[in-house]
Tab-separated table of N, CA and C and ligand atoms in Angstrom:
chain	number	residue	atom	x	y	z
A	24	MET	N	9.063	-15.783	14.496
A	24	MET	CA	9.572	-16.707	13.934
A	24	MET	C	10.358	-16.004	12.669
A	25	PRO	N	11.817	-16.721	12.375
A	25	PRO	CA	12.588	-15.749	11.404
A	25	PRO	C	11.829	-15.847	10.093
A	26	TYR	N	12.105	-15.118	9.310
A	26	TYR	CA	11.602	-15.191	7.812
A	26	TYR	C	12.560	-16.153	7.061
A	27	PRO	N	12.021	-16.951	6.462
A	27	PRO	CA	12.916	-18.436	5.843
A	27	PRO	C	13.861	-17.979	4.879
A	28	SER	N	14.375	-18.772	4.324
A	28	SER	CA	15.633	-19.040	3.890
A	28	SER	C	16.080	-18.194	2.416
A	29	ARG	N	15.490	-17.173	2.369
A	29	ARG	CA	16.006	-16.117	1.218
A	29	ARG	C	17.214	-15.431	1.573
A	30	PRO	N	18.238	-15.561	0.703
A	30	PRO	CA	19.450	-14.824	1.098
A	30	PRO	C	19.311	-13.448	1.401
A	31	THR	N	20.122	-12.763	2.300
A	31	THR	CA	19.973	-11.463	2.658
A	31	THR	C	20.600	-10.659	1.547
A	32	ILE	N	21.949	-11.123	1.342
A	32	ILE	CA	22.779	-10.556	0.126
A	32	ILE	C	22.768	-11.288	-1.012
A	33	ALA	N	22.345	-10.954	-2.183
A	33	ALA	CA	22.512	-11.620	-3.451
A	33	ALA	C	23.536	-11.209	-4.153
A	34	LEU	N	23.631	-11.388	-5.542
A	34	LEU	CA	24.807	-11.247	-6.395
A	34	LEU	C	24.638	-9.749	-7.063
A	35	VAL	N	24.855	-8.756	-6.169
A	35	VAL	CA	24.524	-7.535	-6.266
A	35	VAL	C	24.932	-6.957	-7.778
A	36	THR	N	25.925	-7.549	-8.221
A	36	THR	CA	26.371	-7.087	-9.575
A	36	THR	C	25.372	-7.413	-10.725
A	37	ASP	N	24.592	-8.369	-10.405
A	37	ASP	CA	23.478	-8.762	-11.294
A	37	ASP	C	21.962	-8.188	-10.896
A	38	CYS	N	22.146	-7.423	-9.918
A	38	CYS	CA	20.826	-6.869	-9.351
A	38	CYS	C	20.559	-5.415	-10.209
A	39	LEU	N	19.304	-5.498	-10.713
A	39	LEU	CA	18.769	-4.054	-11.449
A	39	LEU	C	18.773	-2.853	-10.592
A	40	PHE	N	18.153	-3.180	-9.415
A	40	PHE	CA	18.223	-1.891	-8.895
A	40	PHE	C	19.534	-1.449	-8.117
A	41	CYS	N	20.424	-2.342	-7.685
A	41	CYS	CA	21.915	-1.814	-7.349
A	41	CYS	C	22.562	-1.084	-8.393
A	42	ARG	N	22.208	-1.588	-9.736
A	42	ARG	CA	22.675	-0.896	-10.992
A	42	ARG	C	22.139	0.268	-11.319
A	43	ILE	N	20.595	0.423	-10.885
A	43	ILE	CA	20.311	2.129	-10.851
A	43	ILE	C	20.869	2.798	-9.783
A	44	VAL	N	20.977	2.282	-8.607
A	44	VAL	CA	21.629	3.118	-7.497
A	44	VAL	C	22.888	3.452	-7.927
A	45	ALA	N	23.777	2.365	-8.381
A	45	ALA	CA	25.049	2.769	-8.971
A	45	ALA	C	25.071	3.807	-10.155
A	46	GLY	N	24.057	4.167	-10.938
A	46	GLY	CA	24.100	5.002	-11.744
A	46	GLY	C	24.522	4.224	-13.166
A	47	ASP	N	24.405	3.082	-13.117
A	47	ASP	CA	24.840	2.282	-14.517
A	47	ASP	C	23.787	2.147	-15.445
A	48	ILE	N	22.467	2.076	-14.629
A	48	ILE	CA	21.148	2.167	-15.465
A	48	ILE	C	20.335	3.473	-15.383
A	49	PRO	N	20.046	4.213	-16.106
A	49	PRO	CA	19.310	5.337	-16.051
A	49	PRO	C	17.941	5.076	-15.385
A	50	ALA	N	17.792	6.240	-14.615
A	50	ALA	CA	16.295	6.170	-13.691
A	50	ALA	C	15.969	7.700	-13.555
A	51	THR	N	14.493	8.056	-13.535
A	51	THR	CA	13.912	9.216	-13.285
A	51	THR	C	14.102	9.217	-11.642
A	52	VAL	N	14.989	9.893	-11.014
A	52	VAL	CA	15.059	10.134	-9.612
A	52	VAL	C	14.112	11.205	-8.872
A	53	VAL	N	13.481	10.944	-8.065
A	53	VAL	CA	12.848	11.792	-7.578
A	53	VAL	C	13.203	12.297	-6.143
A	54	ARG	N	13.837	11.362	-5.269
A	54	ARG	CA	14.538	11.841	-4.357
A	54	ARG	C	15.734	10.805	-3.797
A	55	GLU	N	16.643	11.349	-3.353
A	55	GLU	CA	17.852	10.650	-2.712
A	55	GLU	C	18.251	11.063	-1.353
A	56	THR	N	18.621	9.945	-0.304
A	56	THR	CA	19.335	10.227	0.822
A	56	THR	C	20.427	9.536	0.849
A	57	ASP	N	21.292	9.816	1.810
A	57	ASP	CA	22.625	8.992	2.033
A	57	ASP	C	22.270	7.484	1.872
A	58	THR	N	20.975	6.974	2.227
A	58	THR	CA	20.746	5.581	2.206
A	58	THR	C	19.800	5.026	1.504
A	59	THR	N	18.945	5.829	0.919
A	59	THR	CA	17.758	5.526	0.115
A	59	THR	C	17.718	6.193	-1.287
A	60	LEU	N	17.114	5.652	-2.253
A	60	LEU	CA	16.893	6.292	-3.658
A	60	LEU	C	15.214	6.085	-4.040
A	61	ALA	N	14.899	7.120	-4.414
A	61	ALA	CA	13.524	6.881	-5.064
A	61	ALA	C	13.456	7.240	-6.383
A	62	PHE	N	12.801	6.309	-7.262
A	62	PHE	CA	12.663	6.834	-8.680
A	62	PHE	C	11.591	6.265	-9.366
A	63	ARG	N	11.176	6.728	-10.535
A	63	ARG	CA	9.730	6.425	-11.187
A	63	ARG	C	9.794	5.224	-11.808
A	64	ASP	N	8.699	4.165	-11.641
A	64	ASP	CA	8.708	2.992	-11.867
A	64	ASP	C	8.487	3.098	-13.703
A	65	ILE	N	9.150	2.188	-14.253
A	65	ILE	CA	9.301	2.263	-15.599
A	65	ILE	C	7.940	1.938	-16.324
A	66	ASP	N	7.128	1.083	-15.633
A	66	ASP	CA	5.950	0.746	-16.083
A	66	ASP	C	4.852	1.158	-15.230
A	67	PRO	N	4.304	2.412	-14.974
A	67	PRO	CA	3.646	2.856	-13.932
A	67	PRO	C	2.376	2.137	-13.899
A	68	LYS	N	1.659	1.778	-12.686
A	68	LYS	CA	0.588	1.076	-12.480
A	68	LYS	C	-0.509	2.100	-11.967
A	69	ALA	N	-0.076	3.449	-11.806
A	69	ALA	CA	-1.012	4.615	-11.276
A	69	ALA	C	-0.456	5.784	-11.891
A	70	ALA	N	-1.084	6.731	-11.516
A	70	ALA	CA	-0.820	8.274	-12.291
A	70	ALA	C	0.467	8.481	-11.685
A	71	VAL	N	0.601	8.200	-10.342
A	71	VAL	CA	2.033	8.328	-9.450
A	71	VAL	C	2.349	6.791	-9.000
A	72	HIS	N	3.744	6.519	-9.528
A	72	HIS	CA	4.089	5.184	-9.274
A	72	HIS	C	5.779	5.497	-8.940
A	73	VAL	N	6.083	5.480	-7.830
A	73	VAL	CA	7.597	5.612	-7.549
A	73	VAL	C	7.956	4.358	-6.464
A	74	LEU	N	9.195	4.148	-6.948
A	74	LEU	CA	9.889	2.903	-6.252
A	74	LEU	C	10.869	3.619	-5.156
A	75	VAL	N	10.820	3.077	-4.021
A	75	VAL	CA	11.675	3.562	-3.050
A	75	VAL	C	12.666	2.349	-2.756
A	76	VAL	N	14.094	2.359	-2.686
A	76	VAL	CA	15.000	1.304	-2.547
A	76	VAL	C	15.875	1.673	-1.280
A	77	THR	N	16.501	0.922	-0.603
A	77	THR	CA	17.710	1.122	0.084
A	77	THR	C	18.732	1.007	-1.010
A	78	LYS	N	19.676	1.872	-0.728
A	78	LYS	CA	21.064	1.755	-1.486
A	78	LYS	C	21.662	0.457	-1.279
A	79	GLU	N	21.797	0.090	0.014
A	79	GLU	CA	22.360	-1.104	0.327
A	79	GLU	C	21.456	-2.281	-0.078
A	80	HIS	N	22.109	-3.487	-0.539
A	80	HIS	CA	21.148	-4.602	-0.847
A	80	HIS	C	20.510	-5.475	0.013
A	81	PHE	N	19.300	-5.507	-0.094
A	81	PHE	CA	18.531	-6.452	0.840
A	81	PHE	C	17.530	-7.173	-0.140
A	82	VAL	N	17.295	-8.383	0.046
A	82	VAL	CA	16.479	-9.043	-0.909
A	82	VAL	C	15.375	-8.469	-1.022
A	83	ASP	N	14.490	-8.365	0.426
A	83	ASP	CA	13.151	-7.868	0.504
A	83	ASP	C	12.760	-7.295	1.986
A	84	ILE	N	11.538	-6.853	2.116
A	84	ILE	CA	11.396	-6.117	3.472
A	84	ILE	C	11.521	-6.909	4.479
A	85	ALA	N	11.439	-8.139	4.555
A	85	ALA	CA	11.397	-9.051	5.689
A	85	ALA	C	12.866	-9.082	6.205
A	86	SER	N	13.705	-9.527	4.935
A	86	SER	CA	15.249	-9.471	5.354
A	86	SER	C	15.759	-8.208	6.032
A	87	LEU	N	15.246	-6.985	5.311
A	87	LEU	CA	15.731	-5.784	5.493
A	87	LEU	C	15.351	-5.441	7.189
A	88	ALA	N	14.039	-5.558	7.457
A	88	ALA	CA	13.490	-5.178	8.590
A	88	ALA	C	14.153	-5.976	9.773
A	89	GLN	N	14.445	-7.132	9.533
A	89	GLN	CA	15.234	-8.111	10.678
A	89	GLN	C	16.592	-7.791	10.799
A	90	ALA	N	17.221	-7.438	9.635
A	90	ALA	CA	18.567	-7.102	9.734
A	90	ALA	C	18.974	-5.540	10.094
A	91	ASP	N	18.039	-4.668	9.789
A	91	ASP	CA	18.490	-3.289	10.163
A	91	ASP	C	17.091	-2.452	10.036
A	92	PRO	N	16.805	-2.407	11.277
A	92	PRO	CA	15.444	-1.629	11.753
A	92	PRO	C	15.698	-0.187	11.356
A	93	GLU	N	16.791	0.468	11.716
A	93	GLU	CA	17.017	1.885	11.531
A	93	GLU	C	17.048	2.292	9.868
A	94	LEU	N	17.570	1.280	9.006
A	94	LEU	CA	17.451	1.773	7.581
A	94	LEU	C	16.121	1.325	7.179
A	95	THR	N	15.210	0.314	7.799
A	95	THR	CA	13.947	0.331	7.494
A	95	THR	C	13.064	1.398	7.877
A	96	GLY	N	13.574	2.270	8.915
A	96	GLY	CA	12.998	3.510	9.079
A	96	GLY	C	13.365	4.581	8.273
A	97	ASP	N	14.320	4.435	7.521
A	97	ASP	CA	14.906	5.317	6.460
A	97	ASP	C	14.052	5.038	5.191
A	98	LEU	N	13.875	3.891	4.850
A	98	LEU	CA	13.237	3.615	3.741
A	98	LEU	C	11.574	4.073	3.851
A	99	MET	N	10.962	3.833	4.951
A	99	MET	CA	9.636	4.431	5.260
A	99	MET	C	9.574	5.995	5.309
A	100	GLU	N	10.773	6.490	5.735
A	100	GLU	CA	10.625	7.937	5.859
A	100	GLU	C	10.585	8.685	4.312
A	101	THR	N	11.544	7.897	3.650
A	101	THR	CA	11.697	8.378	2.156
A	101	THR	C	10.359	8.111	1.580
A	102	ALA	N	9.749	7.214	1.558
A	102	ALA	CA	8.414	6.904	1.115
A	102	ALA	C	7.417	7.881	1.496
A	103	ALA	N	7.382	8.353	2.733
A	103	ALA	CA	6.326	9.389	3.274
A	103	ALA	C	6.763	10.624	2.492
A	104	VAL	N	7.953	11.055	2.670
A	104	VAL	CA	8.448	12.381	1.980
A	104	VAL	C	8.074	12.232	0.428
A	105	VAL	N	8.343	11.105	-0.297
A	105	VAL	CA	7.902	11.017	-1.681
A	105	VAL	C	6.335	10.919	-1.738
A	106	ALA	N	5.338	10.559	-1.002
A	106	ALA	CA	4.049	10.700	-0.877
A	106	ALA	C	3.765	12.299	-0.714
A	107	GLU	N	4.388	12.989	-0.054
A	107	GLU	CA	4.048	14.224	0.246
A	107	GLU	C	4.531	15.224	-0.929
A	108	THR	N	5.690	14.983	-1.601
A	108	THR	CA	6.272	15.931	-2.490
A	108	THR	C	5.368	15.581	-3.774
A	109	GLU	N	4.885	14.203	-3.793
A	109	GLU	CA	4.040	14.008	-5.151
A	109	GLU	C	2.661	14.339	-5.032
A	110	GLY	N	2.482	15.057	-3.902
A	110	GLY	CA	0.948	15.585	-3.490
A	110	GLY	C	0.023	14.458	-3.443
A	111	LEU	N	0.480	13.357	-2.812
A	111	LEU	CA	-0.631	12.407	-2.542
A	111	LEU	C	-1.197	12.294	-0.982
A	112	LEU	N	-0.564	13.201	-0.045
A	112	LEU	CA	-1.179	13.222	1.296
A	112	LEU	C	-2.716	13.412	1.298
A	113	ALA	N	-3.226	14.282	0.578
A	113	ALA	CA	-4.655	14.897	0.962
A	113	ALA	C	-5.411	13.769	0.324
A	114	ASP	N	-5.343	13.042	-0.598
A	114	ASP	CA	-6.392	12.015	-1.131
A	114	ASP	C	-5.884	10.736	-0.785
A	115	GLY	N	-4.856	10.618	-0.293
A	115	GLY	CA	-4.175	9.101	0.014
A	115	GLY	C	-3.439	8.686	-1.060
A	116	PHE	N	-2.793	7.307	-0.613
A	116	PHE	CA	-1.948	6.741	-1.532
A	116	PHE	C	-1.746	4.998	-0.914
A	117	ARG	N	-1.072	4.426	-1.604
A	117	ARG	CA	-0.834	2.933	-1.143
A	117	ARG	C	0.804	2.867	-1.242
A	118	LEU	N	1.182	2.061	-0.298
A	118	LEU	CA	2.535	1.618	-0.150
A	118	LEU	C	2.461	-0.105	0.010
A	119	ILE	N	3.176	-0.521	-1.083
A	119	ILE	CA	3.365	-1.834	-1.420
A	119	ILE	C	4.714	-2.562	-1.329
A	120	PHE	N	4.987	-3.578	-0.395
A	120	PHE	CA	6.148	-4.277	-0.676
A	120	PHE	C	5.717	-5.777	-1.264
A	121	ASN	N	5.926	-5.913	-2.484
A	121	ASN	CA	5.792	-7.338	-2.845
A	121	ASN	C	6.971	-7.973	-2.544
A	122	THR	N	6.512	-9.270	-1.934
A	122	THR	CA	7.690	-9.999	-1.311
A	122	THR	C	7.525	-11.786	-1.605
A	123	GLY	N	8.734	-12.065	-2.120
A	123	GLY	CA	8.689	-13.280	-2.604
A	123	GLY	C	7.718	-13.816	-3.709
A	124	ALA	N	7.637	-15.012	-3.971
A	124	ALA	CA	7.010	-15.638	-5.273
A	124	ALA	C	5.595	-15.308	-5.082
A	125	TYR	N	4.715	-15.903	-4.047
A	125	TYR	CA	3.344	-15.465	-3.696
A	125	TYR	C	3.147	-13.900	-4.003
A	126	GLY	N	4.121	-13.080	-3.249
A	126	GLY	CA	3.876	-11.764	-3.198
A	126	GLY	C	3.964	-11.109	-4.441
A	127	GLY	N	4.553	-11.819	-5.581
A	127	GLY	CA	4.767	-11.064	-6.993
A	127	GLY	C	5.913	-10.238	-7.100
A	128	GLN	N	7.038	-10.607	-6.248
A	128	GLN	CA	8.026	-9.797	-6.337
A	128	GLN	C	8.965	-10.356	-7.590
A	129	GLU	N	9.201	-9.329	-8.535
A	129	GLU	CA	9.971	-9.555	-9.755
A	129	GLU	C	11.379	-9.172	-9.502
A	130	VAL	N	11.804	-8.210	-8.813
A	130	VAL	CA	13.200	-7.752	-8.722
A	130	VAL	C	13.549	-7.959	-7.123
A	131	ASP	N	14.489	-8.836	-7.031
A	131	ASP	CA	14.962	-9.039	-5.651
A	131	ASP	C	15.735	-8.051	-5.027
A	132	HIS	N	15.545	-7.096	-4.766
A	132	HIS	CA	16.156	-5.903	-4.058
A	132	HIS	C	14.680	-5.123	-3.563
A	133	VAL	N	14.909	-4.922	-2.067
A	133	VAL	CA	13.759	-4.367	-1.501
A	133	VAL	C	13.454	-3.125	-1.906
A	134	HIS	N	12.207	-3.172	-2.098
A	134	HIS	CA	11.535	-1.651	-2.878
A	134	HIS	C	10.257	-1.476	-2.382
A	135	ALA	N	9.890	-0.342	-1.916
A	135	ALA	CA	8.271	0.351	-1.735
A	135	ALA	C	7.831	0.561	-2.914
A	136	HIS	N	6.625	0.250	-3.288
A	136	HIS	CA	6.007	1.119	-4.343
A	136	HIS	C	5.072	2.093	-3.705
A	137	VAL	N	5.303	3.273	-4.144
A	137	VAL	CA	4.322	4.338	-3.767
A	137	VAL	C	3.415	4.828	-4.797
A	138	LEU	N	2.213	4.544	-4.722
A	138	LEU	CA	1.078	4.589	-5.845
A	138	LEU	C	0.053	5.400	-5.319
A	139	GLY	N	-0.286	6.304	-6.128
A	139	GLY	CA	-1.469	7.203	-5.919
A	139	GLY	C	-1.929	7.968	-7.341
A	140	GLY	N	-2.494	9.309	-6.747
A	140	GLY	CA	-2.778	10.209	-7.764
A	140	GLY	C	-4.146	9.903	-8.533
A	141	GLU	N	-4.690	8.764	-8.181
A	141	GLU	CA	-6.005	8.504	-8.673
A	141	GLU	C	-6.481	7.310	-7.707
A	142	PRO	N	-7.881	7.140	-7.604
A	142	PRO	CA	-8.321	5.771	-7.112
A	142	PRO	C	-7.762	4.492	-7.309
A	143	LEU	N	-7.280	3.761	-6.505
A	143	LEU	CA	-6.338	2.704	-6.885
A	143	LEU	C	-7.235	1.515	-6.779
A	144	GLY	N	-8.625	1.492	-6.592
A	144	GLY	CA	-9.210	0.063	-6.513
A	144	GLY	C	-8.880	-0.562	-5.585
A	145	PRO	N	-9.647	-2.044	-5.601
A	145	PRO	CA	-9.451	-3.117	-4.467
A	145	PRO	C	-7.822	-3.385	-4.251
A	146	MET	N	-7.637	-3.906	-2.890
A	146	MET	CA	-6.168	-3.904	-2.677
A	146	MET	C	-5.757	-5.206	-3.354
A	147	VAL	N	-6.582	-6.258	-3.551
A	147	VAL	CA	-5.976	-7.455	-4.364
A	147	VAL	C	-7.145	-7.964	-5.077
A	148	CYS	N	-6.841	-8.129	-6.419
A	148	CYS	CA	-7.753	-8.640	-7.375
A	148	CYS	C	-7.605	-10.124	-7.332
A	149	LYS	N	-8.681	-10.921	-7.545
A	149	LYS	CA	-8.677	-12.432	-7.053
A	149	LYS	C	-9.433	-12.863	-8.465
B	24	LIG	P1	8.010	-6.125	-8.203
B	24	LIG	O1	7.252	-6.913	-9.051
B	24	LIG	O2	7.505	-5.653	-6.781
B	24	LIG	O3	9.520	-6.467	-7.982
B	24	LIG	O4	8.190	-4.746	-8.861
B	24	LIG	C1	9.340	-4.625	-9.705
B	24	LIG	C2	9.063	-2.992	-10.330
B	24	LIG	O5	10.229	-2.601	-10.958
B	24	LIG	C3	7.942	-3.173	-11.620
B	24	LIG	O6	6.774	-2.318	-11.146
B	24	LIG	C4	8.660	-2.638	-12.674
B	24	LIG	O7	7.795	-2.079	-13.549
B	24	LIG	C5	9.792	-1.762	-12.193
B	24	LIG	N1	11.122	-1.939	-12.935
B	24	LIG	C6	11.781	-2.715	-13.838
B	24	LIG	N2	12.736	-2.293	-14.098
B	24	LIG	C7	12.520	-0.967	-13.844
B	24	LIG	C8	13.540	0.006	-14.373
B	24	LIG	N3	14.619	-0.073	-15.294
B	24	LIG	N4	13.346	1.421	-13.860
B	24	LIG	C9	12.300	1.619	-13.163
B	24	LIG	N5	11.483	0.430	-12.503
B	24	LIG	C10	11.647	-0.771	-13.253
């Protein structure tokens, strides 16, 4: 069943992560590819907390995965390389895509959270 009615393309000029990709807003970039950008979260929730975004604007992982599986693969590959270069592979890490209102998504530009560097606790706090 297709993901419901959130738009794939939003007003990118108003998008925080589009502005980071464009270089209009500074960020601590840890990896860049032709299609993706990885930068440190401004309010880290773990010892290592990196966000990985597609340079092209998609609202969320569901929209991206349905529209462009190849680009989805690029995003996952960059997340994996970041996990390796941040030294997270031996002890493990968490990859999160907050999606939509119930998922707690605050920025409507698809992003993976790469979290690690310490034990992360339970997956969801109730
Ligand atoms: P989410 O709640 O999944 O949409 O996550 C958005 C994330 O973006 C949060 O973890 C914020 O701390 C992070 N964030 C917000 N503004 C910035 C910024 N200017 N640079 C880096 N990370 C940011």
